[in-house]
Coordinates of C-alpha atoms in Angstrom, one line a residue:
Chain C
X1 CA 92.0 173.2 78.2
X2 CA 95.7 172.7 79.2
X3 CA 98.0 175.7 78.6
X4 CA 100.6 175.1 75.8
X5 CA 103.4 175.9 78.2
X6 CA 102.6 173.3 80.8
X7 CA 104.7 170.6 79.3
X8 CA 107.8 172.3 77.9
X9 CA 109.9 170.8 80.6
X10 CA 108.5 167.4 80.4
X11 CA 110.4 164.5 78.9
X12 CA 109.9 163.4 75.3
X13 CA 108.5 160.1 76.5
X14 CA 106.1 161.9 78.8
X15 CA 104.9 164.0 75.9
X16 CA 104.3 161.0 73.8
X17 CA 102.4 159.4 76.6
X18 CA 100.3 162.5 76.9
X19 CA 99.5 162.4 73.2
X20 CA 98.5 158.8 73.4
X21 CA 96.2 159.5 76.4
X22 CA 94.6 162.5 74.7
X23 CA 93.8 160.4 71.6
X24 CA 92.3 157.7 73.9
X25 CA 90.2 160.3 75.7
X26 CA 89.1 161.7 72.3
X27 CA 88.1 158.2 71.3
X28 CA 86.1 157.6 74.4
X29 CA 84.3 160.9 73.9
X30 CA 83.4 159.8 70.3
X31 CA 82.0 156.5 71.5
X32 CA 79.9 158.3 74.1
X33 CA 78.6 160.7 71.5
X34 CA 77.7 157.9 69.1
X35 CA 75.9 156.0 71.7
X36 CA 74.0 159.1 72.9
X37 CA 73.1 159.9 69.3
X38 CA 71.7 156.4 68.7
X39 CA 69.8 156.7 71.9
X40 CA 68.1 160.0 71.1
X41 CA 66.9 158.5 67.8
X42 CA 64.9 156.0 69.9
X43 CA 63.8 158.5 72.6
X44 CA 62.9 161.3 70.1
X45 CA 64.5 163.8 72.5
X46 CA 65.4 167.1 70.8
X47 CA 67.0 168.6 73.9
X48 CA 69.4 165.6 74.3
X49 CA 70.2 165.9 70.5
X50 CA 71.1 169.5 71.0
X51 CA 73.5 168.6 73.8
X52 CA 75.2 166.0 71.6
X53 CA 75.6 168.6 68.8
X54 CA 77.1 171.1 71.3
X55 CA 79.4 168.4 72.8
X56 CA 81.0 167.9 69.4
X57 CA 83.0 171.1 70.0
X58 CA 84.9 169.4 72.8
X59 CA 86.1 166.7 70.4
X60 CA 87.1 169.3 67.9
X61 CA 89.0 171.3 70.5
X62 CA 90.8 168.1 71.6
X63 CA 91.9 167.5 68.0
X64 CA 93.3 171.1 67.9
X65 CA 95.2 170.4 71.1
X66 CA 96.6 167.2 69.7
X67 CA 97.8 169.0 66.6
X68 CA 99.6 171.5 68.8
X69 CA 101.1 168.7 70.8
X70 CA 102.3 167.1 67.6
X71 CA 103.9 170.3 66.6
X72 CA 105.6 170.6 69.9
X73 CA 106.9 167.0 69.7
X74 CA 108.2 167.6 66.1
X75 CA 110.1 170.7 67.3
X76 CA 112.2 168.4 69.5
X77 CA 113.6 166.9 66.3
X78 CA 112.3 163.4 66.6
X79 CA 113.7 160.3 64.9
X80 CA 112.1 158.7 61.9
X81 CA 110.3 156.0 64.0
X82 CA 108.9 158.7 66.3
X83 CA 107.6 160.6 63.3
X84 CA 105.7 157.6 62.2
X85 CA 104.1 157.6 65.7
X86 CA 103.3 161.3 65.4
X87 CA 101.9 161.0 61.9
X88 CA 99.7 158.1 62.9
X89 CA 98.6 160.1 66.0
X90 CA 97.6 163.0 63.8
X91 CA 95.7 160.8 61.4
X92 CA 93.9 158.9 64.1
X93 CA 92.9 162.1 65.8
X94 CA 91.5 163.4 62.6
X95 CA 89.5 160.1 62.1
X96 CA 88.1 160.4 65.6
X97 CA 87.2 164.0 65.0
X98 CA 85.2 163.0 62.0
X99 CA 83.5 160.1 63.8
X100 CA 82.4 162.8 66.3
X101 CA 81.0 164.8 63.4
X102 CA 79.1 161.9 62.1
X103 CA 77.6 161.1 65.6
X104 CA 76.5 164.8 65.8
X105 CA 75.0 164.5 62.4
X106 CA 72.9 161.5 63.5
X107 CA 71.7 163.6 66.4
X108 CA 70.9 166.4 64.1
X109 CA 68.9 164.2 61.7
X110 CA 67.0 162.7 64.7
X111 CA 65.6 166.2 65.2
X112 CA 64.3 166.1 61.6
X113 CA 62.7 162.8 62.3
X114 CA 60.9 164.2 65.3
X115 CA 59.1 166.7 63.0
X116 CA 57.1 163.8 61.6
X117 CA 55.1 161.2 63.5
X118 CA 57.1 158.2 64.8
X119 CA 57.8 155.5 62.1
X120 CA 58.7 151.9 62.7
X121 CA 61.6 152.0 60.4
X122 CA 64.4 152.9 62.9
X123 CA 65.0 149.3 64.0
X124 CA 67.5 148.7 61.2
X125 CA 69.3 151.8 62.1
X126 CA 69.7 150.7 65.7
X127 CA 71.2 147.4 64.5
X128 CA 73.6 149.2 62.2
X129 CA 74.5 151.6 65.0
X130 CA 75.3 148.8 67.4
X131 CA 77.7 147.4 64.9
X132 CA 79.4 150.8 64.4
X133 CA 79.7 151.2 68.1
X134 CA 81.3 147.8 68.4
X135 CA 83.8 148.5 65.6
X136 CA 84.7 151.8 67.2
X137 CA 85.2 150.3 70.7
X138 CA 87.3 147.4 69.3
X139 CA 89.6 149.6 67.3
X140 CA 90.1 152.0 70.3
X141 CA 90.9 149.0 72.5
X142 CA 93.4 147.9 69.9
X143 CA 94.9 151.3 69.8
X144 CA 95.2 151.5 73.6
X145 CA 97.6 148.5 73.7
X146 CA 98.8 148.8 70.0
X147 CA 97.4 145.4 69.1
X148 CA 98.0 145.2 65.3
X149 CA 96.2 141.9 65.0
X150 CA 93.1 143.1 66.8
X151 CA 93.1 146.2 64.6
X152 CA 93.2 144.0 61.5
X153 CA 90.2 142.1 62.6
X154 CA 88.3 145.3 63.0
X155 CA 89.4 146.2 59.5
X156 CA 88.2 142.9 58.1
X157 CA 84.8 143.2 59.9
X158 CA 84.0 146.5 58.1
X159 CA 82.6 144.4 55.2
X160 CA 79.8 143.2 57.6
X161 CA 78.9 146.7 58.4
X162 CA 78.9 147.6 54.7
X163 CA 76.6 144.7 53.9
X164 CA 74.2 145.6 56.7
X165 CA 74.2 149.2 55.4
X166 CA 73.4 148.2 51.9
X167 CA 70.6 146.0 53.1
X168 CA 69.1 148.8 55.2
X169 CA 69.4 151.2 52.2
X170 CA 67.4 148.8 50.0
X171 CA 64.8 148.2 52.8
X172 CA 64.3 152.0 53.3
X173 CA 63.7 152.5 49.6
X174 CA 60.9 149.9 49.6
X175 CA 59.2 151.7 52.5
X176 CA 59.4 154.9 50.5
X177 CA 57.9 153.3 47.5
X178 CA 55.0 151.8 49.5
X179 CA 54.0 155.0 51.2
X180 CA 54.9 158.5 50.0
X181 CA 54.5 159.8 53.6
X182 CA 57.5 157.7 54.5
X183 CA 59.7 159.4 51.9
X184 CA 61.0 162.4 54.0
X185 CA 61.7 160.5 57.3
X186 CA 63.2 157.5 55.4
X187 CA 65.5 159.9 53.5
X188 CA 66.7 161.2 56.8
X189 CA 67.2 157.6 57.9
X190 CA 69.2 156.9 54.7
X191 CA 71.6 159.8 55.6
X192 CA 71.9 158.6 59.2
X193 CA 72.7 155.1 57.9
X194 CA 75.3 156.5 55.6
X195 CA 76.8 158.4 58.6
X196 CA 77.1 155.1 60.5
X197 CA 78.7 153.4 57.4
X198 CA 81.2 156.2 57.3
X199 CA 82.0 155.8 61.0
X200 CA 82.9 152.2 60.1
X201 CA 85.2 153.5 57.4
X202 CA 87.0 155.7 59.9
X203 CA 87.3 152.8 62.4
X204 CA 89.0 151.0 59.5
X205 CA 91.3 154.0 58.9
X206 CA 92.3 153.9 62.5
X207 CA 93.1 150.2 62.2
X208 CA 95.2 150.9 59.2
X209 CA 97.1 153.6 61.0
X210 CA 97.8 151.2 63.9
X211 CA 99.4 149.0 61.3
X212 CA 101.3 152.0 59.7
X213 CA 102.5 153.0 63.1
X214 CA 103.9 149.5 63.7
X215 CA 105.1 148.6 60.2
X216 CA 105.6 152.0 58.6
X217 CA 104.2 150.9 55.3
X218 CA 100.5 151.2 54.6
X219 CA 101.0 149.9 51.1
X220 CA 101.7 146.3 52.2
X221 CA 98.2 145.9 53.7
X222 CA 96.1 143.3 52.0
X223 CA 93.5 144.9 49.7
X224 CA 90.0 145.6 51.1
X225 CA 86.5 144.9 49.9
X226 CA 84.7 147.8 48.4
X227 CA 82.7 149.8 50.9
X228 CA 79.3 151.2 49.8
X229 CA 77.5 149.0 47.3
X230 CA 74.4 151.1 47.3
X231 CA 75.4 152.5 43.9
X232 CA 74.4 149.3 42.3
X233 CA 70.8 149.7 43.6
X234 CA 68.4 150.4 40.7
Chain V
X1 CA 106.2 158.1 41.5
X2 CA 109.4 159.8 42.7
X3 CA 111.7 157.8 44.9
X4 CA 112.0 158.8 48.5
X5 CA 115.8 159.3 48.2
X6 CA 115.8 161.7 45.3
X7 CA 115.6 164.8 47.4
X8 CA 117.8 164.0 50.4
X9 CA 120.5 166.4 49.2
X10 CA 118.1 169.2 48.2
X11 CA 117.8 172.3 50.3
X12 CA 115.1 172.8 52.9
X13 CA 113.5 175.6 50.7
X14 CA 113.5 173.3 47.7
X15 CA 111.8 170.7 49.7
X16 CA 109.1 173.1 50.8
X17 CA 108.6 174.3 47.3
X18 CA 108.3 170.7 46.2
X19 CA 105.6 170.1 48.8
X20 CA 103.7 173.3 47.7
X21 CA 103.9 172.1 44.1
X22 CA 102.7 168.6 44.9
X23 CA 99.7 170.0 46.7
X24 CA 98.9 172.2 43.8
X25 CA 99.2 169.2 41.4
X26 CA 96.9 167.2 43.7
X27 CA 94.4 170.1 43.7
X28 CA 94.4 170.3 39.9
X29 CA 93.8 166.6 39.7
X30 CA 90.8 166.9 42.1
X31 CA 89.3 169.7 40.0
X32 CA 89.7 167.6 36.8
X33 CA 88.1 164.6 38.6
X34 CA 85.2 166.6 39.8
X35 CA 84.6 168.2 36.4
X36 CA 84.8 164.8 34.7
X37 CA 82.4 163.3 37.3
X38 CA 79.8 166.0 36.7
X39 CA 80.2 165.5 32.9
X40 CA 79.6 161.7 33.0
X41 CA 76.3 162.3 34.9
X42 CA 75.1 164.2 31.9
X43 CA 76.6 161.8 29.3
X44 CA 75.5 158.6 31.1
X45 CA 78.9 157.1 30.3
X46 CA 79.8 154.2 32.5
X47 CA 83.2 153.6 30.9
X48 CA 84.2 157.2 31.7
X49 CA 82.8 156.8 35.2
X50 CA 85.0 153.8 35.7
X51 CA 88.1 155.7 34.6
X52 CA 87.3 158.5 37.1
X53 CA 87.0 155.9 39.9
X54 CA 90.3 154.4 38.9
X55 CA 92.0 157.7 38.7
X56 CA 91.2 158.5 42.3
X57 CA 94.1 156.2 43.3
X58 CA 96.6 158.7 41.8
X59 CA 95.3 161.3 44.2
X60 CA 95.5 158.9 47.1
X61 CA 99.1 158.0 46.1
X62 CA 100.0 161.7 46.0
X63 CA 98.7 162.3 49.5
X64 CA 100.8 159.4 50.7
X65 CA 103.8 160.9 49.0
X66 CA 103.1 164.3 50.6
X67 CA 102.9 162.6 54.0
X68 CA 106.3 161.2 53.4
X69 CA 107.7 164.6 52.3
X70 CA 106.3 166.1 55.4
X71 CA 108.1 163.5 57.5
X72 CA 111.3 164.1 55.7
X73 CA 110.9 167.9 56.3
X74 CA 110.2 167.4 59.9
X75 CA 113.3 165.2 60.3
X76 CA 115.4 168.3 59.5
X77 CA 114.2 169.8 62.7
X78 CA 112.2 172.8 61.4
X79 CA 111.3 175.9 63.3
X80 CA 107.8 176.6 64.7
X81 CA 106.8 178.7 61.7
X82 CA 107.8 176.0 59.3
X83 CA 105.8 173.4 61.3
X84 CA 102.7 175.5 60.8
X85 CA 103.4 175.4 57.1
X86 CA 103.9 171.7 57.3
X87 CA 100.8 171.0 59.4
X88 CA 98.7 173.2 57.0
X89 CA 100.1 171.2 54.0
X90 CA 99.2 167.9 55.7
X91 CA 95.7 169.1 56.3
X92 CA 95.1 170.6 52.9
X93 CA 96.4 167.4 51.2
X94 CA 93.9 165.4 53.3
X95 CA 91.1 167.8 52.3
X96 CA 92.0 167.4 48.6
X97 CA 92.2 163.6 49.0
X98 CA 88.7 163.6 50.3
X99 CA 87.5 165.9 47.6
X100 CA 88.8 163.3 45.2
X101 CA 86.9 160.7 47.0
X102 CA 83.7 162.7 46.7
X103 CA 84.3 163.2 43.0
X104 CA 84.8 159.5 42.6
X105 CA 81.6 158.9 44.5
X106 CA 79.6 161.1 42.2
X107 CA 81.0 159.1 39.3
X108 CA 80.0 155.8 41.1
X109 CA 76.5 157.0 41.7
X110 CA 76.2 158.1 38.1
X111 CA 76.5 154.5 37.1
X112 CA 73.6 153.7 39.4
X113 CA 71.5 156.4 37.7
X114 CA 72.3 154.7 34.4
X115 CA 70.5 151.6 35.5
X116 CA 67.2 153.5 35.2
X117 CA 65.8 155.4 32.3
X118 CA 67.1 159.1 32.0
X119 CA 65.3 161.5 34.4
X120 CA 65.1 165.3 34.0
X121 CA 66.1 165.9 37.6
X122 CA 69.8 166.2 37.0
X123 CA 69.8 169.9 36.2
X124 CA 69.9 171.1 39.8
X125 CA 72.9 168.8 40.4
X126 CA 74.7 170.4 37.4
X127 CA 74.2 173.9 38.9
X128 CA 75.3 172.7 42.3
X129 CA 78.3 171.0 40.8
X130 CA 79.3 174.2 38.9
X131 CA 79.3 176.1 42.2
X132 CA 81.4 173.4 43.9
X133 CA 84.0 173.5 41.0
X134 CA 84.2 177.3 41.3
X135 CA 84.8 177.1 45.0
X136 CA 87.5 174.5 44.6
X137 CA 89.2 176.5 41.8
X138 CA 89.1 179.7 43.8
X139 CA 90.5 178.2 46.9
X140 CA 93.3 176.5 45.0
X141 CA 94.1 179.8 43.3
X142 CA 94.3 181.4 46.7
X143 CA 96.6 178.6 48.0
X144 CA 98.9 179.0 45.0
X145 CA 99.8 182.6 46.0
X146 CA 98.8 182.3 49.7
X147 CA 96.1 185.0 49.3
X148 CA 94.4 184.9 52.7
X149 CA 91.7 187.4 51.7
X150 CA 90.7 185.4 48.6
X151 CA 90.6 182.3 50.8
X152 CA 88.2 184.0 53.2
X153 CA 85.9 185.0 50.3
X154 CA 85.7 181.3 49.4
X155 CA 84.9 180.5 53.0
X156 CA 82.1 183.1 53.1
X157 CA 80.6 181.9 49.8
X158 CA 80.1 178.3 51.2
X159 CA 76.8 179.5 52.6
X160 CA 75.5 180.0 49.0
X161 CA 76.4 176.4 48.1
X162 CA 74.7 175.2 51.2
X163 CA 71.5 177.1 50.4
X164 CA 71.5 175.7 46.9
X165 CA 72.1 172.2 48.3
X166 CA 69.2 172.5 50.7
X167 CA 66.9 173.8 47.8
X168 CA 67.9 170.8 45.7
X169 CA 67.3 168.4 48.6
X170 CA 63.7 169.7 49.0
X171 CA 63.1 169.7 45.2
X172 CA 64.2 166.1 44.9
X173 CA 61.9 165.0 47.7
X174 CA 58.9 166.5 45.9
X175 CA 59.8 164.5 42.7
X176 CA 59.9 161.4 44.8
X177 CA 56.5 162.1 46.4
X178 CA 55.0 162.8 42.9
X179 CA 56.3 159.6 41.3
X180 CA 57.4 156.4 43.1
X181 CA 59.5 155.5 40.1
X182 CA 61.6 158.5 40.8
X183 CA 62.5 157.4 44.3
X184 CA 65.6 155.3 43.6
X185 CA 67.2 157.6 41.0
X186 CA 66.4 160.7 43.1
X187 CA 67.9 159.0 46.2
X188 CA 71.1 158.6 44.2
X189 CA 70.9 162.3 43.2
X190 CA 70.4 163.2 46.9
X191 CA 73.6 161.5 47.8
X192 CA 75.5 163.0 44.8
X193 CA 74.2 166.5 45.9
X194 CA 75.5 165.7 49.5
X195 CA 78.9 164.8 48.0
X196 CA 79.0 168.2 46.3
X197 CA 78.0 170.0 49.5
X198 CA 80.8 168.2 51.3
X199 CA 83.3 169.2 48.6
X200 CA 82.3 172.8 49.5
X201 CA 83.0 172.1 53.1
X202 CA 86.5 170.8 52.2
X203 CA 87.1 173.9 50.1
X204 CA 86.2 175.9 53.2
X205 CA 88.6 173.8 55.3
X206 CA 91.4 174.6 52.8
X207 CA 90.5 178.3 53.1
X208 CA 90.8 178.0 56.9
X209 CA 94.2 176.3 56.7
X210 CA 95.5 179.1 54.4
X211 CA 94.5 181.4 57.3
X212 CA 96.1 179.1 59.9
X213 CA 99.3 178.9 57.8
X214 CA 99.5 182.7 57.7
X215 CA 98.2 183.6 61.2
X216 CA 98.8 180.4 63.2
X217 CA 95.5 180.6 65.1
X218 CA 92.4 179.1 63.5
X219 CA 90.4 180.1 66.6
X220 CA 90.4 183.8 65.8
X221 CA 88.4 183.1 62.6
X222 CA 85.0 184.7 62.5
X223 CA 82.3 182.0 63.1
X224 CA 80.6 180.4 60.2
X225 CA 77.0 179.7 59.3
X226 CA 75.8 176.2 59.8
X227 CA 76.2 174.0 56.8
X228 CA 73.6 171.4 56.0
X229 CA 70.1 172.6 56.7
X230 CA 68.3 169.6 55.3
X231 CA 67.8 168.3 58.8
X232 CA 65.0 170.8 59.2
X233 CA 63.1 169.3 56.2
X234 CA 60.0 167.7 57.4

């Protein structure tokens, strides 16, 4: 980890660039973690799952570092427009940190799945995971170049992920009803699916903060569809 | 909502006091929402659940307001110690906002439960909910007077809530295995229980930020027990 005193003499612009790069690095780490987590579900590899869980600490540490950078930047008495950039950075870092948590949770639950014999019900999770990875990649690409339009497309596409999640939720319930032995593993799959749905929500939050950073008013955003419709499942 | 220009002429101390009060108000709203949500589960009252879901917007709006207050405070070029206060305020507001989300989710899921005949399996949820309410009340009381010791007690007690959650998780799985008709309602209860466990995590986060605000180093905190042990359920 970089020492807090390394950058005292750097220019304000350099500090901002450093903040931007740290967030991108954090984002890349979260994508790698998510992909690795989805992979261990297929491979039923507990050792790899443990590595993913351990790696999450590096993302958490980076968020702490970003918080400190933000404090250092604020100490320089920034202008209102810079504060928006800083506030957006803080929020986006927090969203990425939570995406990392959800990826680690998927890895954790995969270890629970490995306590039972393999089940064929992980296919839907793989498809949902691929969509979550895509959303995350796209919103980070939008953040890299601050493409507000691309970010808004990610935000709009979250409804697809939600619909796919709700479909998977219903599907897993039917497996559970057909075979009591599927109840425990499918419950773990339900929670893993929920983690992926939440990753989609955080990708959406990042998209909204790209908008906020550019326009300064999150309130003028068009309203979004509701997220998790599984509460209508009876 | 207060206009952003109301407080431009106020003193820095007044602004900080205002921020503190806003967070306390937000905290009280989240407790009220959580208690109301737990209540509608028992009463099977969809109308009341809808009101809770709608009320969540007020908590979200307050978090937005707090973010703006933080920006206004930062613009005054605060000292490093004040920035810690500000950063802690921002994080605590974000935790309370999410507690509000989880309370609203419990209300939403209660509507799903009402689509099936009443089941006797909500007792464990009530007990878990009571513990979550207590943790939230205690950490907010600690925040009000900045009692670092009391906050640490909340943090230590999170392990109890986790253990109770894991017990409830296992219990609900057995109901599902005994009676396929219980699968859907018990799945909703599982997610509601998870929401309550997460509320406990956020109460813990608030406790950690009370520490951070006082000591400035979250890293020196003693390590915590792992949270959700349901991933060992096979």
